[in-house]
Amino acid sequence: MNRISSTVLTALLIVPVGLALTGCGPGNTPAATGAVGSVTAVGSITAPASTKSINVHGVGTASETPDKATLTIGIETDAPTAQVAMRDNNTKATELIKLLKVNGVADKNVQTSQLSVNPRYDEKGTKIVGYQVSNLVTVTVTELAKVGPVIDAAAGAAGDSLRLQNLSFGLSDDSAAMKAARIKAVENAKAQAEQLATAAGVKVGALRIINSSSIVNAPVLYQFERGKVADAGVPIAPGSADVTAEVDLVFELVA
């Protein structure tokens, strides 16, 4: 019978100083591997359970009567040459701006927003037969009673060259409406959180995260084309300006 000497037995039991530790992800079973004379220990680390929470999205809208109007007024002219088209356009645009001032529009509220010169081609699209010049002006009217007269003045200055692309209404100061909309949005989100928590048999805890965004909705009432502006006064109905706020809230849930 063979015998194992005490010296060899000691060597088999002693763990080397250089112990190798290898971590594994949650759910793996620790295991020991390696040749005789070495030990590999595999550890498992489990992160603490996260706090239960609920995410809700709330929307709130507040409306106020508009106190300003914004118009985009254009002068469009055609001529056989770019020079003639530009000269005709300049004459009408200058007259337009003059009449805007006569009707109470301040200089700071009149701004050129686009000026373009484009060739016009024949039916085959191969030969230039003329040029088209377009001059767009953005006008802000701070007295709504003057919106109709301003449009009439524009029609008088430009005639068939007039392009009134849009007319929208808004608020000079929307801070009060925005505050009301945000309050409504938060109340809406909180009500949803309470309803969902009650249905799930838990309670709403502390508010942890809040994110918000807002939108100002001003109605666009008119989109005119050539010959569509009446000779008489243009009737204006400003309607309402809506301010919408949206919030995302994250609440803790407690048993």
Tab-separated table of C-alpha atoms in Angstrom:
chain	number	residue	atom	x	y	z
A	1	MET	CA	0.000	0.000	0.000
A	2	ASN	CA	1.244	3.457	-0.960
A	3	ARG	CA	1.387	6.140	1.644
A	4	ILE	CA	1.087	9.870	1.262
A	5	SER	CA	3.735	11.618	3.226
A	6	SER	CA	2.826	14.374	5.665
A	7	THR	CA	4.824	16.831	3.577
A	8	VAL	CA	2.728	16.218	0.448
A	9	LEU	CA	-0.545	16.363	2.413
A	10	THR	CA	0.403	19.752	3.808
A	11	ALA	CA	1.060	21.105	0.318
A	12	LEU	CA	-2.409	20.079	-0.810
A	13	LEU	CA	-4.167	21.906	2.012
A	14	ILE	CA	-2.344	25.213	2.024
A	15	VAL	CA	-4.053	27.981	-0.021
A	16	PRO	CA	-1.598	30.179	-1.947
A	17	VAL	CA	-1.225	33.797	-0.875
A	18	GLY	CA	-2.306	35.069	-4.345
A	19	LEU	CA	-6.051	34.310	-3.998
A	20	ALA	CA	-8.051	35.155	-7.149
A	21	LEU	CA	-11.565	36.594	-6.616
A	22	THR	CA	-13.947	36.872	-9.543
A	23	GLY	CA	-17.370	38.563	-9.305
A	24	CYS	CA	-20.430	37.414	-11.185
A	25	GLY	CA	-23.721	39.055	-11.937
A	26	PRO	CA	-26.855	38.568	-9.823
A	27	GLY	CA	-28.374	35.158	-10.227
A	28	ASN	CA	-25.124	33.275	-10.854
A	29	THR	CA	-24.199	30.520	-8.404
A	30	PRO	CA	-20.818	30.890	-6.699
A	31	ALA	CA	-18.373	28.130	-7.695
A	32	ALA	CA	-14.786	27.111	-6.924
A	33	THR	CA	-12.551	26.166	-9.792
A	34	GLY	CA	-8.844	25.659	-10.402
A	35	ALA	CA	-6.103	23.078	-10.247
A	36	VAL	CA	-4.856	21.463	-7.090
A	37	GLY	CA	-2.899	23.979	-5.053
A	38	SER	CA	-5.015	27.003	-6.053
A	39	VAL	CA	-8.486	28.290	-5.142
A	40	THR	CA	-10.762	30.562	-7.180
A	41	ALA	CA	-13.627	32.197	-5.212
A	42	VAL	CA	-16.634	33.547	-7.160
A	43	GLY	CA	-18.694	36.235	-5.358
A	44	SER	CA	-22.265	37.465	-6.048
A	45	ILE	CA	-23.337	41.093	-5.350
A	46	THR	CA	-27.042	41.972	-5.373
A	47	ALA	CA	-28.095	45.652	-5.637
A	48	PRO	CA	-30.719	46.834	-3.138
A	49	ALA	CA	-34.271	46.874	-4.424
A	50	SER	CA	-35.249	50.239	-5.920
A	51	THR	CA	-37.990	52.376	-4.381
A	52	LYS	CA	-41.388	51.746	-5.900
A	53	SER	CA	-42.631	54.742	-7.851
A	54	ILE	CA	-45.288	55.938	-10.294
A	55	ASN	CA	-44.857	58.254	-13.308
A	56	VAL	CA	-47.790	60.426	-14.388
A	57	HIS	CA	-48.299	63.002	-17.154
A	58	GLY	CA	-50.590	65.991	-16.576
A	59	VAL	CA	-51.969	68.615	-18.965
A	60	GLY	CA	-53.541	71.982	-18.136
A	61	THR	CA	-54.890	74.768	-20.362
A	62	ALA	CA	-55.767	78.378	-19.583
A	63	SER	CA	-57.413	80.836	-21.993
A	64	GLU	CA	-57.279	84.624	-22.195
A	65	THR	CA	-58.527	87.236	-24.649
A	66	PRO	CA	-55.727	88.168	-27.092
A	67	ASP	CA	-54.370	91.698	-26.989
A	68	LYS	CA	-52.140	91.691	-30.081
A	69	ALA	CA	-52.202	90.467	-33.669
A	70	THR	CA	-49.396	89.423	-35.995
A	71	LEU	CA	-49.780	89.649	-39.774
A	72	THR	CA	-47.522	88.529	-42.594
A	73	ILE	CA	-48.098	90.909	-45.483
A	74	GLY	CA	-46.448	90.412	-48.854
A	75	ILE	CA	-46.014	92.417	-52.039
A	76	GLU	CA	-45.570	90.274	-55.141
A	77	THR	CA	-44.772	91.793	-58.538
A	78	ASP	CA	-44.037	90.377	-61.991
A	79	ALA	CA	-42.203	91.998	-64.906
A	80	PRO	CA	-40.218	90.976	-67.999
A	81	THR	CA	-36.984	91.967	-66.233
A	82	ALA	CA	-35.823	91.633	-62.653
A	83	GLN	CA	-35.029	95.355	-62.508
A	84	VAL	CA	-38.557	96.418	-63.409
A	85	ALA	CA	-40.130	93.836	-61.058
A	86	MET	CA	-37.933	95.051	-58.212
A	87	ARG	CA	-38.662	98.728	-58.883
A	88	ASP	CA	-42.425	98.096	-58.922
A	89	ASN	CA	-42.181	96.065	-55.749
A	90	ASN	CA	-40.129	98.715	-53.944
A	91	THR	CA	-42.674	101.411	-54.812
A	92	LYS	CA	-45.599	99.422	-53.445
A	93	ALA	CA	-43.711	98.194	-50.368
A	94	THR	CA	-42.687	101.752	-49.499
A	95	GLU	CA	-46.292	102.911	-49.786
A	96	LEU	CA	-47.422	99.964	-47.667
A	97	ILE	CA	-45.008	100.743	-44.833
A	98	LYS	CA	-46.029	104.426	-44.931
A	99	LEU	CA	-49.726	103.553	-44.570
A	100	LEU	CA	-48.969	101.120	-41.733
A	101	LYS	CA	-47.396	103.955	-39.780
A	102	VAL	CA	-50.345	106.233	-40.554
A	103	ASN	CA	-52.593	103.576	-39.002
A	104	GLY	CA	-50.656	103.528	-35.756
A	105	VAL	CA	-48.152	100.707	-36.286
A	106	ALA	CA	-44.830	101.588	-34.635
A	107	ASP	CA	-41.546	101.268	-36.535
A	108	LYS	CA	-40.325	98.508	-34.177
A	109	ASN	CA	-43.391	96.432	-35.063
A	110	VAL	CA	-42.669	96.315	-38.797
A	111	GLN	CA	-39.958	93.922	-39.936
A	112	THR	CA	-38.970	92.606	-43.360
A	113	SER	CA	-39.085	88.818	-43.048
A	114	GLN	CA	-38.319	87.727	-46.614
A	115	LEU	CA	-37.186	89.217	-49.924
A	116	SER	CA	-36.803	87.042	-53.013
A	117	VAL	CA	-36.288	87.413	-56.767
A	118	ASN	CA	-37.116	84.374	-58.918
A	119	PRO	CA	-37.198	83.800	-62.680
A	120	ARG	CA	-40.484	82.785	-64.314
A	121	TYR	CA	-40.277	80.203	-67.125
A	122	ASP	CA	-42.420	79.381	-70.132
A	123	GLU	CA	-44.690	76.337	-70.271
A	124	LYS	CA	-41.815	74.099	-71.347
A	125	GLY	CA	-39.686	75.298	-68.460
A	126	THR	CA	-36.733	76.065	-70.688
A	127	LYS	CA	-36.918	79.804	-71.323
A	128	ILE	CA	-37.103	82.681	-68.846
A	129	VAL	CA	-40.060	84.913	-69.668
A	130	GLY	CA	-40.034	87.189	-66.643
A	131	TYR	CA	-39.153	87.689	-63.018
A	132	GLN	CA	-41.152	87.607	-59.800
A	133	VAL	CA	-40.201	89.652	-56.760
A	134	SER	CA	-41.715	88.925	-53.346
A	135	ASN	CA	-41.285	91.122	-50.286
A	136	LEU	CA	-42.798	89.838	-47.029
A	137	VAL	CA	-43.272	92.091	-44.007
A	138	THR	CA	-44.213	90.880	-40.510
A	139	VAL	CA	-46.419	93.389	-38.712
A	140	THR	CA	-47.425	93.365	-35.046
A	141	VAL	CA	-50.571	95.325	-34.154
A	142	THR	CA	-50.959	96.016	-30.440
A	143	GLU	CA	-54.465	97.506	-30.704
A	144	LEU	CA	-56.899	94.936	-32.069
A	145	ALA	CA	-59.338	97.631	-33.205
A	146	LYS	CA	-56.719	98.680	-35.762
A	147	VAL	CA	-56.265	95.258	-37.362
A	148	GLY	CA	-59.077	95.802	-39.899
A	149	PRO	CA	-57.861	99.269	-40.937
A	150	VAL	CA	-54.298	97.944	-41.304
A	151	ILE	CA	-55.452	95.217	-43.683
A	152	ASP	CA	-57.516	97.758	-45.635
A	153	ALA	CA	-54.489	100.038	-45.869
A	154	ALA	CA	-52.360	97.161	-47.145
A	155	ALA	CA	-54.934	96.364	-49.829
A	156	GLY	CA	-55.024	100.025	-50.848
A	157	ALA	CA	-51.252	100.221	-51.130
A	158	ALA	CA	-50.631	96.935	-52.956
A	159	GLY	CA	-53.824	96.279	-54.896
A	160	ASP	CA	-53.713	92.924	-56.663
A	161	SER	CA	-50.067	92.552	-55.645
A	162	LEU	CA	-51.095	92.022	-52.018
A	163	ARG	CA	-50.317	88.715	-50.320
A	164	LEU	CA	-51.738	88.483	-46.811
A	165	GLN	CA	-50.456	85.050	-45.851
A	166	ASN	CA	-51.717	84.738	-42.300
A	167	LEU	CA	-53.133	86.552	-39.314
A	168	SER	CA	-52.763	85.254	-35.770
A	169	PHE	CA	-53.621	86.567	-32.312
A	170	GLY	CA	-51.692	86.294	-29.080
A	171	LEU	CA	-50.834	87.717	-25.681
A	172	SER	CA	-48.304	90.431	-24.952
A	173	ASP	CA	-47.769	88.881	-21.510
A	174	ASP	CA	-48.758	85.244	-21.037
A	175	SER	CA	-47.267	84.805	-17.545
A	176	ALA	CA	-50.642	84.805	-15.734
A	177	ALA	CA	-52.150	82.317	-18.163
A	178	MET	CA	-49.043	80.155	-17.965
A	179	LYS	CA	-49.203	80.073	-14.174
A	180	ALA	CA	-52.842	78.982	-14.260
A	181	ALA	CA	-52.091	76.310	-16.880
A	182	ARG	CA	-49.212	74.876	-14.850
A	183	ILE	CA	-51.345	74.646	-11.714
A	184	LYS	CA	-54.016	72.792	-13.669
A	185	ALA	CA	-51.413	70.450	-15.160
A	186	VAL	CA	-49.995	69.537	-11.742
A	187	GLU	CA	-53.484	69.006	-10.312
A	188	ASN	CA	-54.320	66.781	-13.270
A	189	ALA	CA	-51.186	64.683	-12.773
A	190	LYS	CA	-51.723	64.348	-9.011
A	191	ALA	CA	-55.322	63.220	-9.534
A	192	GLN	CA	-54.126	60.510	-11.922
A	193	ALA	CA	-51.508	59.327	-9.439
A	194	GLU	CA	-54.103	59.081	-6.655
A	195	GLN	CA	-56.514	57.146	-8.865
A	196	LEU	CA	-53.896	54.658	-9.992
A	197	ALA	CA	-52.456	54.168	-6.513
A	198	THR	CA	-55.889	53.569	-5.008
A	199	ALA	CA	-56.707	51.030	-7.709
A	200	ALA	CA	-53.418	49.234	-6.963
A	201	GLY	CA	-54.003	49.216	-3.211
A	202	VAL	CA	-51.118	51.532	-2.320
A	203	LYS	CA	-50.684	55.193	-1.412
A	204	VAL	CA	-48.925	58.117	-3.078
A	205	GLY	CA	-45.809	59.183	-1.235
A	206	ALA	CA	-43.306	61.999	-1.711
A	207	LEU	CA	-42.840	63.791	-5.034
A	208	ARG	CA	-39.371	63.003	-6.374
A	209	ILE	CA	-39.168	64.411	-9.924
A	210	ILE	CA	-41.042	67.111	-11.844
A	211	ASN	CA	-40.512	68.158	-15.472
A	212	SER	CA	-42.603	70.708	-17.351
A	213	SER	CA	-43.153	72.146	-20.831
A	214	SER	CA	-45.556	74.712	-22.282
A	215	ILE	CA	-47.228	75.679	-25.554
A	216	VAL	CA	-48.937	78.930	-26.511
A	217	ASN	CA	-51.710	78.285	-29.039
A	218	ALA	CA	-52.820	81.333	-31.011
A	219	PRO	CA	-55.536	80.795	-33.633
A	220	VAL	CA	-54.690	81.575	-37.257
A	221	LEU	CA	-57.892	83.039	-38.655
A	222	TYR	CA	-57.107	84.186	-42.171
A	223	GLN	CA	-55.140	82.980	-45.162
A	224	PHE	CA	-55.746	85.425	-48.005
A	225	GLU	CA	-54.914	85.175	-51.673
A	226	ARG	CA	-54.905	87.693	-54.490
A	227	GLY	CA	-58.261	89.418	-54.847
A	228	LYS	CA	-59.643	87.945	-51.621
A	229	VAL	CA	-59.402	91.089	-49.473
A	230	ALA	CA	-62.654	93.010	-49.483
A	231	ASP	CA	-62.786	96.673	-50.438
A	232	ALA	CA	-64.793	97.425	-47.302
A	233	GLY	CA	-63.522	97.004	-43.742
A	234	VAL	CA	-62.334	93.517	-42.851
A	235	PRO	CA	-64.262	92.033	-39.894
A	236	ILE	CA	-61.963	90.723	-37.148
A	237	ALA	CA	-62.808	88.132	-34.466
A	238	PRO	CA	-59.792	87.527	-32.186
A	239	GLY	CA	-61.301	84.574	-30.296
A	240	SER	CA	-59.125	83.350	-27.433
A	241	ALA	CA	-55.453	82.613	-26.911
A	242	ASP	CA	-54.793	79.280	-25.201
A	243	VAL	CA	-51.752	78.461	-23.116
A	244	THR	CA	-51.108	74.772	-22.460
A	245	ALA	CA	-48.714	73.402	-19.852
A	246	GLU	CA	-47.594	69.788	-19.522
A	247	VAL	CA	-45.869	68.156	-16.539
A	248	ASP	CA	-44.331	64.781	-15.807
A	249	LEU	CA	-44.321	63.863	-12.115
A	250	VAL	CA	-42.692	60.918	-10.334
A	251	PHE	CA	-44.103	59.959	-6.944
A	252	GLU	CA	-42.975	57.341	-4.447
A	253	LEU	CA	-45.469	54.618	-3.612
A	254	VAL	CA	-45.979	53.400	-0.075
A	255	ALA	CA	-47.944	50.441	1.245
